[in-house]
Short mmCIF file of C-alpha atoms and ligand atoms in Angstrom, two decimals:
data_model
loop_
_atom_site.label_atom_id
_atom_site.label_comp_id
_atom_site.label_asym_id
_atom_site.label_seq_id
_atom_site.Cartn_x
_atom_site.Cartn_y
_atom_site.Cartn_z
CA MET A 1 -67.51 -24.89 161.24
CA HIS A 2 -67.32 -21.15 160.78
CA SER A 3 -68.51 -19.76 157.46
CA PRO A 4 -66.12 -17.36 155.72
CA GLN A 5 -68.59 -14.58 156.56
CA GLN A 6 -68.39 -15.40 160.27
CA ASP A 7 -64.60 -15.04 160.26
CA ARG A 8 -64.79 -11.78 158.32
CA LEU A 9 -67.37 -10.33 160.71
CA ASP A 10 -65.24 -11.31 163.69
CA ARG A 11 -62.21 -9.58 162.22
CA LEU A 12 -64.18 -6.48 161.31
CA ARG A 13 -65.69 -6.25 164.81
CA GLN A 14 -62.19 -6.39 166.27
CA ALA A 15 -61.14 -3.51 164.03
CA LEU A 16 -64.22 -1.52 165.07
CA ARG A 17 -63.55 -2.04 168.77
CA HIS A 18 -59.92 -1.09 168.22
CA ARG A 19 -61.05 2.19 166.67
CA LYS A 20 -63.75 2.74 169.30
CA ILE A 21 -66.50 2.66 166.66
CA ASP A 22 -69.89 1.32 167.80
CA ALA A 23 -71.04 0.27 164.33
CA LEU A 24 -70.15 0.51 160.64
CA LEU A 25 -72.76 1.24 157.99
CA VAL A 26 -71.72 -0.62 154.82
CA SER A 27 -73.09 0.66 151.50
CA GLN A 28 -70.37 -0.47 149.05
CA PRO A 29 -71.89 -3.48 147.20
CA ASP A 30 -68.71 -5.61 147.01
CA ASN A 31 -68.09 -5.07 150.72
CA ARG A 32 -71.71 -5.92 151.41
CA ARG A 33 -71.43 -9.21 149.56
CA TYR A 34 -68.04 -10.04 151.09
CA LEU A 35 -69.30 -9.59 154.64
CA SER A 36 -72.78 -11.07 154.31
CA GLY A 37 -72.96 -13.44 151.33
CA TYR A 38 -75.90 -11.39 149.99
CA THR A 39 -75.34 -11.18 146.22
CA ALA A 40 -77.79 -8.55 144.92
CA PRO A 41 -75.83 -5.88 143.04
CA ASP A 42 -76.57 -2.14 142.99
CA HIS A 43 -77.85 -0.74 139.71
CA GLY A 44 -75.95 2.48 140.34
CA ILE A 45 -75.03 4.29 143.53
CA GLN A 46 -78.54 5.79 143.68
CA GLU A 47 -80.21 2.40 143.34
CA THR A 48 -78.95 0.44 146.27
CA ALA A 49 -79.91 -3.16 147.02
CA GLY A 50 -79.36 -2.52 150.71
CA PHE A 51 -77.02 -1.71 153.57
CA LEU A 52 -75.31 -3.61 156.35
CA LEU A 53 -75.12 -2.29 159.88
CA ILE A 54 -72.26 -4.09 161.63
CA PRO A 55 -72.17 -3.33 165.34
CA ALA A 56 -68.97 -3.91 167.34
CA SER A 57 -71.02 -6.34 169.38
CA GLY A 58 -74.44 -7.91 168.80
CA LYS A 59 -76.10 -9.36 165.72
CA PRO A 60 -75.38 -7.62 162.41
CA VAL A 61 -78.31 -6.24 160.41
CA LEU A 62 -79.02 -6.24 156.67
CA LEU A 63 -81.39 -3.44 155.67
CA THR A 64 -83.12 -3.65 152.30
CA ASP A 65 -86.43 -3.07 150.56
CA SER A 66 -89.15 -5.62 149.85
CA ARG A 67 -87.79 -6.53 146.40
CA PHE A 68 -84.83 -8.23 148.06
CA THR A 69 -86.12 -9.45 151.45
CA LEU A 70 -86.40 -13.13 150.54
CA GLN A 71 -83.05 -13.19 148.78
CA ALA A 72 -81.37 -11.44 151.72
CA GLU A 73 -82.85 -13.91 154.23
CA ALA A 74 -81.72 -16.88 152.14
CA GLU A 75 -78.20 -15.64 151.40
CA ALA A 76 -77.24 -13.92 154.67
CA PRO A 77 -78.22 -16.26 157.50
CA LEU A 78 -75.90 -14.53 159.99
CA PHE A 79 -77.85 -11.29 159.64
CA GLU A 80 -81.11 -9.96 160.99
CA VAL A 81 -82.93 -8.77 157.85
CA VAL A 82 -84.88 -5.53 158.22
CA THR A 83 -87.13 -4.43 155.35
CA TYR A 84 -87.53 -0.68 155.06
CA THR A 85 -90.58 0.81 153.42
CA ARG A 86 -89.77 4.50 153.73
CA GLY A 87 -86.04 4.52 152.99
CA LEU A 88 -83.00 3.60 155.01
CA LEU A 89 -82.96 6.40 157.54
CA LYS A 90 -86.23 5.66 159.36
CA SER A 91 -85.08 2.09 160.07
CA LEU A 92 -81.54 3.17 160.86
CA ASP A 93 -82.80 5.76 163.31
CA LYS A 94 -84.73 3.06 165.15
CA LEU A 95 -81.78 0.66 165.18
CA CYS A 96 -79.34 3.25 166.48
CA ARG A 97 -81.65 3.97 169.40
CA LYS A 98 -82.42 0.33 170.10
CA ARG A 99 -78.74 -0.63 170.06
CA ASP A 100 -77.74 2.55 171.92
CA LEU A 101 -75.08 3.46 169.32
CA LYS A 102 -72.98 6.54 170.00
CA ILE A 103 -70.36 6.44 167.23
CA LEU A 104 -71.42 5.37 163.73
CA ALA A 105 -68.91 5.00 160.90
CA PHE A 106 -69.87 5.11 157.22
CA GLU A 107 -67.94 4.43 154.00
CA SER A 108 -66.94 7.88 152.83
CA GLU A 109 -65.67 6.65 149.45
CA TYR A 110 -69.10 5.26 148.60
CA PHE A 111 -71.75 7.49 150.09
CA LEU A 112 -73.61 10.21 148.22
CA HIS A 113 -73.31 13.73 149.56
CA ALA A 114 -77.10 14.12 149.57
CA SER A 115 -77.46 10.93 151.63
CA TYR A 116 -74.78 12.16 153.97
CA LEU A 117 -76.67 15.39 154.63
CA ARG A 118 -79.74 13.39 155.64
CA LEU A 119 -77.61 11.08 157.78
CA GLU A 120 -76.06 14.13 159.44
CA LYS A 121 -79.49 15.46 160.37
CA MET A 122 -80.48 12.13 161.88
CA ALA A 123 -77.20 11.98 163.81
CA ALA A 124 -77.72 15.48 165.23
CA ARG A 125 -81.20 14.49 166.38
CA LEU A 126 -79.90 11.36 168.12
CA GLY A 127 -76.68 12.84 169.51
CA LEU A 128 -74.78 10.33 167.36
CA GLU A 129 -71.19 10.94 166.28
CA LEU A 130 -70.46 10.16 162.60
CA ARG A 131 -67.05 8.86 161.54
CA ALA A 132 -65.92 8.84 157.89
CA GLU A 133 -63.97 5.63 157.16
CA SER A 134 -62.40 4.78 153.83
CA ASP A 135 -60.93 1.31 153.61
CA LEU A 136 -61.76 -0.83 156.64
CA VAL A 137 -63.31 -3.65 154.62
CA GLU A 138 -61.19 -3.08 151.50
CA ARG A 139 -58.03 -3.72 153.51
CA MET A 140 -59.44 -7.04 154.74
CA ARG A 141 -60.51 -8.00 151.22
CA ALA A 142 -56.99 -7.48 149.84
CA VAL A 143 -55.61 -10.59 151.58
CA LYS A 144 -57.37 -13.76 150.47
CA ASP A 145 -58.08 -16.80 152.60
CA ALA A 146 -57.74 -20.39 151.31
CA HIS A 147 -61.39 -20.54 150.28
CA GLU A 148 -61.11 -17.33 148.26
CA LEU A 149 -57.88 -18.49 146.61
CA GLU A 150 -59.59 -21.65 145.44
CA LEU A 151 -62.43 -19.58 143.95
CA LEU A 152 -59.94 -17.27 142.22
CA ARG A 153 -58.13 -20.27 140.73
CA GLN A 154 -61.43 -21.66 139.44
CA SER A 155 -62.45 -18.29 138.03
CA THR A 156 -59.09 -17.98 136.25
CA ALA A 157 -59.28 -21.52 134.86
CA LEU A 158 -62.79 -20.97 133.50
CA ASN A 159 -61.78 -17.64 131.97
CA GLU A 160 -58.98 -19.42 130.07
CA LYS A 161 -61.34 -22.16 128.94
CA VAL A 162 -63.74 -19.56 127.55
CA PHE A 163 -60.87 -17.71 125.88
CA GLN A 164 -59.55 -20.87 124.24
CA SER A 165 -62.93 -21.97 122.93
CA VAL A 166 -63.45 -18.63 121.15
CA TYR A 167 -59.77 -18.13 120.22
CA GLN A 168 -59.94 -21.32 118.10
CA THR A 169 -62.72 -19.78 116.00
CA ILE A 170 -61.14 -16.37 115.31
CA GLU A 171 -60.57 -15.73 111.62
CA PRO A 172 -60.48 -12.86 109.13
CA GLY A 173 -63.95 -11.44 108.48
CA MET A 174 -65.09 -11.39 112.11
CA SER A 175 -65.75 -8.08 113.86
CA GLU A 176 -64.53 -6.96 117.28
CA ARG A 177 -68.11 -6.88 118.54
CA GLU A 178 -68.78 -10.38 117.25
CA ILE A 179 -65.80 -11.82 119.15
CA ALA A 180 -66.62 -9.90 122.33
CA LEU A 181 -70.20 -11.13 122.20
CA ALA A 182 -69.08 -14.73 121.61
CA LEU A 183 -66.78 -14.49 124.64
CA GLU A 184 -69.49 -13.11 126.93
CA LEU A 185 -72.06 -15.62 125.71
CA THR A 186 -69.63 -18.50 126.25
CA MET A 187 -68.87 -17.26 129.76
CA ARG A 188 -72.53 -17.59 130.69
CA GLU A 189 -72.92 -20.90 128.86
CA MET A 190 -69.97 -22.31 130.83
CA GLY A 191 -71.41 -21.28 134.20
CA ALA A 192 -70.08 -17.79 134.95
CA GLU A 193 -72.35 -15.16 136.54
CA GLY A 194 -71.21 -12.87 133.72
CA PRO A 195 -68.19 -10.85 132.64
CA SER A 196 -66.27 -9.08 135.43
CA PHE A 197 -65.97 -6.01 133.14
CA ASP A 198 -66.93 -5.14 129.57
CA THR A 199 -64.85 -7.44 127.36
CA ILE A 200 -62.20 -5.64 125.31
CA VAL A 201 -61.53 -6.86 121.78
CA ALA A 202 -59.43 -4.52 119.63
CA PHE A 203 -57.81 -4.98 116.21
CA GLY A 204 -54.79 -3.10 114.88
CA THR A 205 -54.77 0.62 115.66
CA ASN A 206 -57.88 0.25 117.86
CA ALA A 207 -55.63 -1.55 120.36
CA ALA A 208 -53.76 1.72 120.93
CA ARG A 209 -56.55 2.59 123.38
CA PRO A 210 -55.97 0.65 126.60
CA HIS A 211 -59.73 0.61 127.31
CA ALA A 212 -60.95 0.13 123.74
CA VAL A 213 -64.67 -0.50 123.20
CA PRO A 214 -65.36 -3.22 120.57
CA THR A 215 -66.50 -1.82 117.20
CA ASP A 216 -67.73 -3.23 113.88
CA ARG A 217 -64.18 -3.19 112.54
CA ILE A 218 -63.50 -6.34 110.50
CA LEU A 219 -60.44 -8.51 111.13
CA ARG A 220 -57.98 -8.84 108.26
CA ALA A 221 -55.14 -11.34 107.94
CA GLY A 222 -52.03 -9.97 109.64
CA ASP A 223 -53.96 -7.75 112.10
CA LEU A 224 -52.98 -7.81 115.74
CA VAL A 225 -55.78 -8.71 118.15
CA LEU A 226 -55.89 -7.60 121.79
CA ILE A 227 -58.38 -9.40 124.04
CA ASP A 228 -58.79 -8.37 127.68
CA MET A 229 -61.45 -10.43 129.41
CA GLY A 230 -62.61 -11.62 132.79
CA LEU A 231 -65.59 -13.34 134.34
CA ILE A 232 -67.27 -13.75 137.71
CA LEU A 233 -67.56 -17.28 139.09
CA ASP A 234 -69.17 -17.80 142.50
CA GLY A 235 -68.56 -14.14 143.29
CA TYR A 236 -64.86 -14.09 142.33
CA CYS A 237 -63.40 -12.25 139.35
CA SER A 238 -60.76 -13.13 136.81
CA ASP A 239 -58.87 -10.85 134.42
CA MET A 240 -56.51 -11.80 131.57
CA THR A 241 -55.13 -10.11 128.45
CA ARG A 242 -53.58 -11.71 125.39
CA THR A 243 -52.34 -10.01 122.22
CA PHE A 244 -51.64 -12.02 119.09
CA VAL A 245 -51.59 -11.77 115.33
CA VAL A 246 -53.99 -13.64 113.06
CA GLY A 247 -51.64 -14.93 110.41
CA LYS A 248 -47.93 -14.32 110.48
CA PRO A 249 -46.63 -11.63 112.87
CA ASP A 250 -44.11 -9.18 111.41
CA GLN A 251 -40.74 -8.34 112.98
CA THR A 252 -42.07 -5.14 114.56
CA PHE A 253 -44.82 -7.01 116.36
CA ILE A 254 -42.43 -9.72 117.51
CA GLU A 255 -39.93 -7.20 118.84
CA ARG A 256 -42.57 -5.14 120.69
CA HIS A 257 -44.33 -8.23 121.99
CA ARG A 258 -41.03 -9.50 123.41
CA ALA A 259 -40.48 -6.20 125.21
CA VAL A 260 -43.91 -6.41 126.85
CA ARG A 261 -43.40 -10.05 127.79
CA LYS A 262 -40.01 -9.25 129.30
CA ALA A 263 -41.62 -6.43 131.31
CA MET A 264 -44.29 -8.84 132.51
CA LEU A 265 -41.69 -11.36 133.69
CA ALA A 266 -39.69 -8.60 135.41
CA GLY A 267 -42.83 -7.50 137.24
CA ILE A 268 -43.64 -11.05 138.33
CA GLN A 269 -40.05 -11.61 139.48
CA ALA A 270 -40.18 -8.46 141.61
CA ILE A 271 -43.22 -9.69 143.54
CA ARG A 272 -42.98 -11.05 147.07
CA ALA A 273 -44.44 -10.15 150.48
CA GLY A 274 -42.91 -6.94 151.82
CA VAL A 275 -42.17 -5.08 148.59
CA THR A 276 -44.35 -2.11 147.60
CA GLY A 277 -46.53 -1.75 144.52
CA VAL A 278 -44.21 1.07 143.42
CA GLU A 279 -41.21 -1.27 143.32
CA VAL A 280 -43.00 -3.94 141.29
CA ASP A 281 -44.33 -1.32 138.88
CA ARG A 282 -40.85 0.17 138.49
CA ALA A 283 -39.24 -3.21 137.69
CA ALA A 284 -41.56 -3.74 134.72
CA ARG A 285 -41.58 -0.10 133.63
CA GLN A 286 -37.79 -0.04 133.47
CA VAL A 287 -37.75 -2.89 130.93
CA LEU A 288 -40.09 -1.00 128.60
CA ALA A 289 -38.15 2.24 129.10
CA ASP A 290 -34.88 0.46 128.24
CA ALA A 291 -36.49 -0.89 125.06
CA GLY A 292 -37.51 2.66 124.09
CA TYR A 293 -41.20 2.35 125.04
CA GLY A 294 -41.24 4.29 128.31
CA GLU A 295 -43.66 6.87 126.91
CA ALA A 296 -45.88 4.19 125.39
CA PHE A 297 -46.78 2.64 128.78
CA GLY A 298 -49.07 5.09 130.53
CA HIS A 299 -51.13 3.08 132.99
CA GLY A 300 -50.25 1.31 136.24
CA LEU A 301 -48.79 -2.21 136.12
CA GLY A 302 -51.59 -3.99 137.95
CA HIS A 303 -54.31 -4.18 140.56
CA GLY A 304 -55.75 -6.54 143.14
CA VAL A 305 -58.54 -8.93 142.08
CA GLY A 306 -61.17 -10.55 144.29
CA VAL A 307 -64.90 -9.92 144.65
CA ALA A 308 -64.18 -6.80 142.57
CA VAL A 309 -62.07 -6.89 139.43
CA HIS A 310 -60.20 -3.76 140.53
CA GLU A 311 -59.36 -3.62 144.21
CA GLU A 312 -56.47 -3.16 146.61
CA PRO A 313 -53.51 -3.29 146.28
CA ARG A 314 -52.36 -1.12 143.37
CA LEU A 315 -49.15 -1.87 141.50
CA SER A 316 -48.42 1.62 140.24
CA PRO A 317 -46.19 4.63 140.90
CA ARG A 318 -48.74 5.51 143.61
CA GLY A 319 -48.97 2.04 145.20
CA THR A 320 -46.95 2.78 148.32
CA LYS A 321 -48.42 -0.03 150.42
CA GLN A 322 -46.43 -3.21 151.02
CA LEU A 323 -47.66 -6.42 149.45
CA ARG A 324 -48.70 -9.21 151.80
CA ALA A 325 -48.78 -12.96 151.28
CA GLY A 326 -52.26 -13.98 150.12
CA MET A 327 -52.84 -10.94 147.92
CA VAL A 328 -53.80 -11.64 144.31
CA VAL A 329 -52.74 -9.03 141.76
CA THR A 330 -52.59 -8.65 138.01
CA VAL A 331 -49.38 -7.85 136.17
CA GLU A 332 -50.33 -6.18 132.90
CA PRO A 333 -47.69 -4.10 131.17
CA GLY A 334 -48.50 -2.72 127.74
CA LEU A 335 -47.37 -0.39 125.02
CA TYR A 336 -49.68 1.79 122.99
CA LEU A 337 -48.77 3.65 119.80
CA ALA A 338 -51.58 5.65 118.18
CA ASP A 339 -50.60 5.03 114.55
CA TRP A 340 -49.71 1.36 115.03
CA GLY A 341 -51.75 -0.35 117.76
CA GLY A 342 -51.08 -1.78 121.17
CA ILE A 343 -49.89 -4.85 123.03
CA ARG A 344 -50.86 -5.79 126.56
CA LEU A 345 -50.23 -9.05 128.38
CA GLU A 346 -51.92 -9.77 131.69
CA ASN A 347 -51.76 -12.62 134.18
CA MET A 348 -53.03 -13.01 137.72
CA ILE A 349 -50.41 -13.57 140.41
CA LEU A 350 -50.60 -14.81 144.00
CA VAL A 351 -48.19 -13.02 146.34
CA THR A 352 -46.35 -15.45 148.63
CA GLU A 353 -43.73 -14.98 151.37
CA GLU A 354 -40.97 -16.17 149.02
CA GLY A 355 -42.21 -14.70 145.76
CA ALA A 356 -45.05 -15.16 143.35
CA GLU A 357 -47.21 -17.89 141.89
CA VAL A 358 -48.77 -17.33 138.48
CA LEU A 359 -52.41 -18.46 138.54
CA ASN A 360 -52.72 -18.59 134.75
CA ARG A 361 -51.89 -21.67 132.71
CA ASP A 362 -52.74 -20.28 129.26
CA THR A 363 -49.64 -19.49 127.23
CA THR A 364 -51.28 -18.22 124.03
CA SER A 365 -48.86 -15.88 122.29
CA LEU A 366 -46.58 -15.81 125.33
CA ASP A 367 -43.99 -18.02 123.62
CA LEU A 368 -43.29 -15.79 120.62
ZN1 ZN B 401 -57.65 -6.96 132.12
ZN1 ZN B 402 -56.58 -5.88 134.84
#
């Protein structure tokens, strides 16, 4: 049986041949993991855990340094693992000559300018043509296969389990940081690799910042609480937001919460293969505008989720690409008012030919 990596490599090679590219140098860590199975992350763009060289034909190569050689060999059996001791370029130079490569593509969205200048020098020496590519692998990643969908379902289910176990314990007197820490600790205890992004816990006016960082603010009865959290399970991310009140919600909260929920449902209803991200975004945005909160919803409606928590496609006024069956996206409308607070609701949705399937089961606060 083919491994998922084998299928992905086959598809990528086809795309390379179609574009008359001899090989693609992969430096983006999510793309690297997606294509090879090698899980080591980068600790910053200047601290890479390695590169892939995917030729249009012939065995693919994983280049890394000695810290990662054993891990690379164990996790990426389809690859020849080359350990470099004096940086990438010496080994790459050798490989390009050995494989007689004439046209080498690199990922222009994830390649430092300084590294590019060195690559350019090497290319000039070898008579190699460089090709800047931007989303060859990202485009493949956007549509999930059955195996990936199963992993995304499991990731989502575990994320909800973690949320519920901490949600039950939330009470006045706890701080934002305390709840965020409990969530991230529980994720790891329950088997996740870790959070898929820094957990957001915001009380009251702090929730007016869509990307709030948890503080020492103490929860009081009647405060609204916004929690945006996700985890990584077997390489696949989840992402969910709930906003609720500890104690009894007032009429203002209920009215605003209903507007956001209605926008969420409108967004989900607009989803099916063939529509663009712009159209889905507009459907939800219109609901909030009609309720008088057009100005209060500044960010895009959603994003793809997979090996990265933010990936293609985008559901936003700039998301002109058509959705395809098998894409998994978030729908996360919100409203943010500086002197009051914020509400955001977020679910993960599978795009199908006929419409949409919500991957979340958790209904906390959604039935207000
Ligand atoms: Zn989120
Ligand atoms: Zn999100």
